[in-house]
mmCIF file of C-alpha atoms in Angstrom:
data_model
loop_
_atom_site.group_PDB
_atom_site.id
_atom_site.type_symbol
_atom_site.label_atom_id
_atom_site.label_comp_id
_atom_site.label_asym_id
_atom_site.label_seq_id
_atom_site.Cartn_x
_atom_site.Cartn_y
_atom_site.Cartn_z
ATOM 1 C CA MET J 1 -24.687 -8.816 8.795
ATOM 2 C CA SER J 2 -24.513 -9.331 5.069
ATOM 3 C CA ARG J 3 -21.292 -10.759 3.720
ATOM 4 C CA THR J 4 -19.192 -9.070 1.099
ATOM 5 C CA ASN J 5 -16.063 -9.781 -1.070
ATOM 6 C CA VAL J 6 -12.575 -8.748 -0.456
ATOM 7 C CA LEU J 7 -9.624 -8.227 -2.835
ATOM 8 C CA ALA J 8 -6.234 -8.536 -1.126
ATOM 9 C CA LEU J 9 -3.061 -6.924 -2.420
ATOM 10 C CA ARG J 10 0.544 -7.421 -1.639
ATOM 11 C CA LEU J 11 2.467 -4.092 -1.576
ATOM 12 C CA ALA J 12 6.286 -4.703 -1.630
ATOM 13 C CA GLY J 13 9.209 -3.040 -3.205
ATOM 14 C CA PRO J 14 12.632 -1.595 -2.687
ATOM 15 C CA LEU J 15 10.991 1.924 -2.057
ATOM 16 C CA GLN J 16 7.481 3.045 -1.305
ATOM 17 C CA SER J 17 6.135 6.545 -0.439
ATOM 18 C CA TRP J 18 2.561 7.183 0.699
ATOM 19 C CA GLY J 19 2.108 10.921 1.133
ATOM 20 C CA ALA J 20 -1.207 12.190 2.691
ATOM 21 C CA SER J 21 -0.344 15.836 3.437
ATOM 22 C CA SER J 22 2.850 16.582 1.289
ATOM 23 C CA ARG J 23 3.173 19.985 -0.317
ATOM 24 C CA PHE J 24 5.679 22.054 -1.948
ATOM 25 C CA THR J 25 9.360 21.021 -1.557
ATOM 26 C CA ARG J 26 8.959 18.570 1.419
ATOM 27 C CA ARG J 27 7.323 15.308 0.408
ATOM 28 C CA THR J 28 6.721 13.067 3.434
ATOM 29 C CA THR J 29 5.414 9.508 3.627
ATOM 30 C CA GLU J 30 3.045 7.917 5.939
ATOM 31 C CA SER J 31 4.150 4.676 7.813
ATOM 32 C CA ALA J 32 1.577 2.582 5.842
ATOM 33 C CA PRO J 33 -0.253 2.873 2.460
ATOM 34 C CA THR J 34 -2.931 5.415 2.251
ATOM 35 C CA LYS J 35 -6.375 4.735 0.832
ATOM 36 C CA SER J 36 -5.876 7.338 -1.736
ATOM 37 C CA GLY J 37 -2.650 5.777 -2.929
ATOM 38 C CA VAL J 38 -4.049 2.278 -3.197
ATOM 39 C CA ILE J 39 -7.289 3.423 -4.939
ATOM 40 C CA GLY J 40 -5.036 5.317 -7.367
ATOM 41 C CA LEU J 41 -3.153 2.192 -7.992
ATOM 42 C CA LEU J 42 -6.335 0.274 -8.770
ATOM 43 C CA ALA J 43 -7.753 3.024 -10.920
ATOM 44 C CA ALA J 44 -4.618 3.276 -12.991
ATOM 45 C CA ALA J 45 -4.466 -0.487 -13.518
ATOM 46 C CA ALA J 46 -8.048 -0.307 -14.722
ATOM 47 C CA GLY J 47 -7.184 2.556 -17.155
ATOM 48 C CA PHE J 48 -9.093 5.450 -15.456
ATOM 49 C CA GLU J 49 -8.178 8.855 -16.497
ATOM 50 C CA ARG J 50 -7.328 11.306 -13.620
ATOM 51 C CA GLY J 51 -10.282 13.622 -14.184
ATOM 52 C CA ASP J 52 -12.935 10.830 -14.433
ATOM 53 C CA ASP J 53 -14.578 11.321 -11.056
ATOM 54 C CA ARG J 54 -17.655 9.362 -12.092
ATOM 55 C CA ARG J 55 -15.651 6.175 -12.480
ATOM 56 C CA LEU J 56 -13.618 6.849 -9.454
ATOM 57 C CA ALA J 57 -16.604 7.046 -7.059
ATOM 58 C CA PRO J 58 -17.393 3.306 -6.791
ATOM 59 C CA LEU J 59 -13.690 2.606 -6.076
ATOM 60 C CA ALA J 60 -13.585 5.270 -3.349
ATOM 61 C CA ALA J 61 -16.606 3.914 -1.757
ATOM 62 C CA LEU J 62 -14.812 0.465 -1.168
ATOM 63 C CA ARG J 63 -13.897 -0.193 2.475
ATOM 64 C CA PHE J 64 -10.128 -0.193 2.901
ATOM 65 C CA ALA J 65 -7.571 -1.743 5.375
ATOM 66 C CA VAL J 66 -3.924 -2.369 5.475
ATOM 67 C CA ARG J 67 -1.758 -4.782 7.574
ATOM 68 C CA ILE J 68 1.844 -3.874 8.351
ATOM 69 C CA ASP J 69 3.813 -7.100 7.671
ATOM 70 C CA GLN J 70 7.252 -5.491 7.431
ATOM 71 C CA PRO J 71 7.471 -1.952 8.526
ATOM 72 C CA GLY J 72 10.630 -0.983 6.501
ATOM 73 C CA THR J 73 13.014 1.899 7.289
ATOM 74 C CA ARG J 74 12.194 5.551 6.587
ATOM 75 C CA ILE J 75 14.879 7.272 4.415
ATOM 76 C CA ARG J 76 15.346 10.788 3.132
ATOM 77 C CA ASP J 77 16.492 11.915 -0.377
ATOM 78 C CA PHE J 78 17.349 15.382 -1.649
ATOM 79 C CA HIS J 79 15.914 15.709 -5.017
ATOM 80 C CA THR J 80 17.265 18.016 -7.790
ATOM 81 C CA ALA J 81 15.692 18.722 -11.154
ATOM 82 C CA HIS J 82 15.965 21.080 -14.105
ATOM 83 C CA HIS J 83 13.319 22.608 -16.308
ATOM 84 C CA ALA J 84 12.985 20.528 -19.539
ATOM 85 C CA VAL J 85 12.879 23.633 -21.701
ATOM 86 C CA THR J 86 14.936 26.317 -20.036
ATOM 87 C CA GLY J 87 17.401 24.124 -18.233
ATOM 88 C CA ALA J 88 16.884 26.290 -15.118
ATOM 89 C CA SER J 89 17.405 24.581 -11.774
ATOM 90 C CA MET J 90 14.092 23.666 -9.943
ATOM 91 C CA PRO J 91 13.803 24.078 -6.161
ATOM 92 C CA LEU J 92 15.578 21.453 -4.051
ATOM 93 C CA SER J 93 13.075 19.083 -2.654
ATOM 94 C CA GLU J 94 13.262 16.815 0.335
ATOM 95 C CA ARG J 95 11.567 13.415 -0.226
ATOM 96 C CA PHE J 96 10.994 10.622 2.166
ATOM 97 C CA TYR J 97 10.471 6.988 1.397
ATOM 98 C CA LEU J 98 9.913 3.502 3.172
ATOM 99 C CA ALA J 99 12.710 1.100 2.243
ATOM 100 C CA ASP J 100 12.148 -2.703 2.251
ATOM 101 C CA ALA J 101 8.535 -2.501 3.600
ATOM 102 C CA VAL J 102 5.798 -5.094 2.908
ATOM 103 C CA PHE J 103 2.100 -4.488 3.415
ATOM 104 C CA VAL J 104 -1.078 -6.407 2.828
ATOM 105 C CA ALA J 105 -3.823 -4.099 1.678
ATOM 106 C CA ALA J 106 -7.481 -5.064 1.067
ATOM 107 C CA VAL J 107 -10.582 -3.477 -0.278
ATOM 108 C CA GLU J 108 -14.118 -4.822 0.489
ATOM 109 C CA GLY J 109 -17.182 -4.401 -1.757
ATOM 110 C CA ASP J 110 -19.121 -5.505 -4.633
ATOM 111 C CA HIS J 111 -18.105 -8.819 -6.277
ATOM 112 C CA ALA J 112 -18.267 -7.691 -9.840
ATOM 113 C CA LEU J 113 -16.232 -4.525 -9.288
ATOM 114 C CA LEU J 114 -13.586 -6.408 -7.396
ATOM 115 C CA THR J 115 -13.377 -9.046 -10.121
ATOM 116 C CA ASP J 116 -12.839 -6.379 -12.624
ATOM 117 C CA LEU J 117 -10.149 -4.829 -10.496
ATOM 118 C CA ARG J 118 -8.333 -8.159 -9.972
ATOM 119 C CA ASP J 119 -8.292 -8.666 -13.743
ATOM 120 C CA ALA J 120 -6.964 -5.208 -14.218
ATOM 121 C CA LEU J 121 -4.089 -5.909 -11.870
ATOM 122 C CA ARG J 122 -3.133 -8.913 -13.913
ATOM 123 C CA THR J 123 -3.143 -7.089 -17.200
ATOM 124 C CA PRO J 124 -2.839 -3.337 -16.075
ATOM 125 C CA VAL J 125 -3.566 -0.489 -18.552
ATOM 126 C CA TYR J 126 -1.056 1.780 -16.514
ATOM 127 C CA ALA J 127 1.724 0.128 -14.619
ATOM 128 C CA PRO J 128 1.133 0.084 -10.932
ATOM 129 C CA TYR J 129 3.475 1.840 -8.486
ATOM 130 C CA LEU J 130 3.741 2.139 -4.751
ATOM 131 C CA GLY J 131 2.808 5.712 -4.040
ATOM 132 C CA ARG J 132 5.121 7.291 -6.546
ATOM 133 C CA ARG J 133 6.007 6.462 -10.184
ATOM 134 C CA SER J 134 9.602 5.833 -9.038
ATOM 135 C CA CYS J 135 8.577 3.119 -6.757
ATOM 136 C CA PRO J 136 7.527 -0.036 -8.730
ATOM 137 C CA PRO J 137 6.342 -3.190 -6.934
ATOM 138 C CA SER J 138 8.921 -6.059 -6.722
ATOM 139 C CA GLU J 139 6.286 -8.806 -6.971
ATOM 140 C CA PRO J 140 2.758 -9.170 -8.507
ATOM 141 C CA VAL J 141 0.316 -7.062 -6.448
ATOM 142 C CA ASP J 142 -2.702 -9.378 -6.661
ATOM 143 C CA LEU J 143 -3.087 -11.731 -3.700
ATOM 144 C CA GLY J 144 -6.540 -13.076 -4.600
ATOM 145 C CA LEU J 145 -10.127 -12.316 -4.447
ATOM 146 C CA TYR J 146 -11.997 -13.692 -1.297
ATOM 147 C CA GLU J 147 -15.769 -14.382 -1.814
ATOM 148 C CA ASP J 148 -18.195 -14.079 0.950
ATOM 149 C CA ALA J 149 -15.638 -12.584 3.323
ATOM 150 C CA ARG J 150 -15.073 -9.429 5.404
ATOM 151 C CA LEU J 151 -12.042 -7.290 5.598
ATOM 152 C CA GLU J 152 -11.149 -8.182 9.199
ATOM 153 C CA ASP J 153 -11.272 -11.978 8.431
ATOM 154 C CA VAL J 154 -9.060 -11.758 5.386
ATOM 155 C CA LEU J 155 -6.359 -9.672 7.100
ATOM 156 C CA ALA J 156 -6.332 -11.983 10.080
ATOM 157 C CA ASN J 157 -5.731 -15.031 7.869
ATOM 158 C CA VAL J 158 -3.771 -14.024 4.766
ATOM 159 C CA PRO J 159 -0.164 -15.574 5.298
ATOM 160 C CA TRP J 160 2.413 -13.314 6.650
ATOM 161 C CA GLN J 161 4.162 -11.682 3.710
ATOM 162 C CA ALA J 162 7.438 -10.571 5.172
ATOM 163 C CA ALA J 163 10.463 -11.334 3.009
ATOM 164 C CA ALA J 164 12.517 -14.422 3.768
ATOM 165 C CA TRP J 165 15.662 -12.373 4.731
ATOM 166 C CA TYR J 166 13.517 -10.384 7.196
ATOM 167 C CA ARG J 167 12.031 -13.486 8.827
ATOM 168 C CA ARG J 168 15.563 -14.869 9.291
ATOM 169 C CA ARG J 169 16.886 -11.786 10.943
ATOM 170 C CA HIS J 170 13.832 -10.908 13.110
ATOM 171 C CA ARG J 171 11.715 -12.939 15.596
ATOM 172 C CA THR J 172 8.263 -13.539 14.426
ATOM 173 C CA PRO J 173 6.142 -10.854 16.071
ATOM 174 C CA GLN J 174 3.138 -12.026 18.192
ATOM 175 C CA THR J 175 0.828 -9.659 16.439
ATOM 176 C CA LEU J 176 0.680 -7.523 13.335
ATOM 177 C CA THR J 177 -1.034 -4.075 13.222
ATOM 178 C CA VAL J 178 -4.076 -3.580 10.994
ATOM 179 C CA LEU J 179 -5.315 -0.150 10.107
ATOM 180 C CA ARG J 180 -8.923 -0.336 8.889
ATOM 181 C CA GLU J 181 -11.936 1.842 8.132
ATOM 182 C CA THR J 182 -14.812 1.535 10.476
ATOM 183 C CA ALA J 183 -17.665 -0.660 9.324
ATOM 184 C CA ALA J 184 -21.154 0.930 8.989
ATOM 185 C CA ASP J 185 -22.277 -0.586 12.360
ATOM 186 C CA GLU J 186 -19.304 0.475 14.357
ATOM 187 C CA SER J 187 -18.848 3.463 16.534
ATOM 188 C CA ALA J 188 -16.111 5.990 15.263
ATOM 189 C CA ALA J 189 -15.591 7.335 18.844
ATOM 190 C CA ALA J 190 -12.160 5.647 19.197
ATOM 191 C CA ALA J 191 -11.176 6.091 15.657
ATOM 192 C CA ASP J 192 -8.358 8.244 14.237
ATOM 193 C CA VAL J 193 -9.177 10.631 11.235
ATOM 194 C CA LEU J 194 -7.113 10.733 8.111
ATOM 195 C CA ARG J 195 -7.583 13.000 5.064
ATOM 196 C CA ASP J 196 -6.895 10.374 2.481
ATOM 197 C CA GLN J 197 -10.339 9.583 1.139
ATOM 198 C CA PRO J 198 -10.105 10.249 -2.576
ATOM 199 C CA VAL J 199 -12.728 12.473 -4.127
ATOM 200 C CA SER J 200 -10.952 13.559 -7.315
ATOM 201 C CA PHE J 201 -7.518 12.877 -8.914
ATOM 202 C CA ASP J 202 -7.857 15.658 -11.342
ATOM 203 C CA ALA J 203 -4.434 17.425 -11.528
ATOM 204 C CA ALA J 204 -6.092 20.758 -11.520
ATOM 205 C CA HIS J 205 -8.196 20.307 -8.347
ATOM 206 C CA ARG J 206 -7.160 17.137 -6.485
ATOM 207 C CA ARG J 207 -9.431 16.672 -3.555
ATOM 208 C CA HIS J 208 -9.579 14.351 -0.507
ATOM 209 C CA ALA J 209 -12.038 13.955 2.345
ATOM 210 C CA LEU J 210 -11.731 12.686 5.905
ATOM 211 C CA ARG J 211 -12.223 9.034 6.824
ATOM 212 C CA THR J 212 -12.255 7.151 10.242
ATOM 213 C CA VAL J 213 -9.581 4.453 10.923
ATOM 214 C CA LEU J 214 -9.340 1.916 13.691
ATOM 215 C CA THR J 215 -6.062 0.258 14.756
ATOM 216 C CA ASP J 216 -6.370 -3.409 15.411
ATOM 217 C CA PRO J 217 -3.802 -6.065 16.453
ATOM 218 C CA VAL J 218 -4.107 -9.470 14.785
ATOM 219 C CA SER J 219 -2.176 -12.622 15.526
ATOM 220 C CA THR J 220 0.640 -13.180 13.103
ATOM 221 C CA PRO J 221 -0.382 -15.876 10.545
ATOM 222 C CA ILE J 222 1.996 -18.463 9.399
ATOM 223 C CA PRO J 223 4.168 -17.310 6.589
ATOM 224 C CA SER J 224 3.240 -18.226 3.076
ATOM 225 C CA GLY J 225 4.720 -21.537 1.888
ATOM 226 C CA GLY J 226 5.258 -20.378 -1.583
ATOM 227 C CA GLY J 227 5.363 -17.316 -3.882
ATOM 228 C CA PRO J 228 7.540 -14.482 -2.860
ATOM 229 C CA GLN J 229 8.975 -16.242 0.266
ATOM 230 C CA THR J 230 10.540 -19.069 -1.669
ATOM 231 C CA ALA J 231 11.905 -16.967 -4.551
ATOM 232 C CA HIS J 232 15.577 -16.127 -5.074
ATOM 233 C CA ASP J 233 16.876 -14.022 -2.142
ATOM 234 C CA PRO J 234 19.818 -11.840 -3.070
ATOM 235 C CA PHE J 235 20.591 -11.326 0.637
ATOM 236 C CA ALA J 236 21.248 -15.059 1.177
ATOM 237 C CA ALA J 237 24.858 -14.683 -0.153
ATOM 238 C CA LEU J 238 25.609 -11.830 2.254
ATOM 239 C CA ASP J 239 24.208 -13.883 5.210
ATOM 240 C CA ALA J 240 26.631 -16.633 4.227
ATOM 241 C CA LEU J 241 29.553 -14.332 4.140
ATOM 242 C CA GLU J 242 28.671 -12.969 7.633
ATOM 243 C CA ASN J 243 28.524 -16.469 8.993
ATOM 244 C CA GLU J 244 31.908 -17.339 7.613
ATOM 245 C CA SER J 245 33.572 -14.293 9.117
ATOM 246 C CA ALA J 246 31.951 -14.749 12.504
#
């Protein structure tokens, strides 16, 4: 099998929301990032306009996977808004988010395209966000470009990205869950089907197609020795207070 290249992303922030079938006043979130949401993040960083389906097509053709490093907690928010011109109250909406979640996402494909996307993440035209504009990432998204590699291998070896406070409070899991698209030579008989394959982001006729997804367990890699795991942890002071009062 020919080898490809993989761009890995760290998706972490106070809040994330990855809707796949949300409509009207109830906006749900999936338990992990959707392909549509991550491709949209990359397209925005590269400066694509929403209606540019021609430029979107190569990104949508990338094979996608995500690893759940820190599942987070699902929370609900009641959202109110008023019309900017008339001041009239808009319908009350119910919106769901993932709080304190961390994921490693990856896309597999052509080296030149992935290099351009990595550079775009480092100097984005439009700021990246985690599913919704109100959900900015808490750390740089780029985790690196892996040459001559496959999706499965990268997600099995990228260091565990869970936050330091999460690792202190939870036992290291034996495995992490990976949700990945089937490869061209794989059977889709045991795969799930999701409607999050982006076709068009045009606001007037946004369209998504079906794609097949396999669920794989991978052994938990050792945590990263640097980067976000050794950065300032605001929860450390709270842990110290809890220990003193115990």
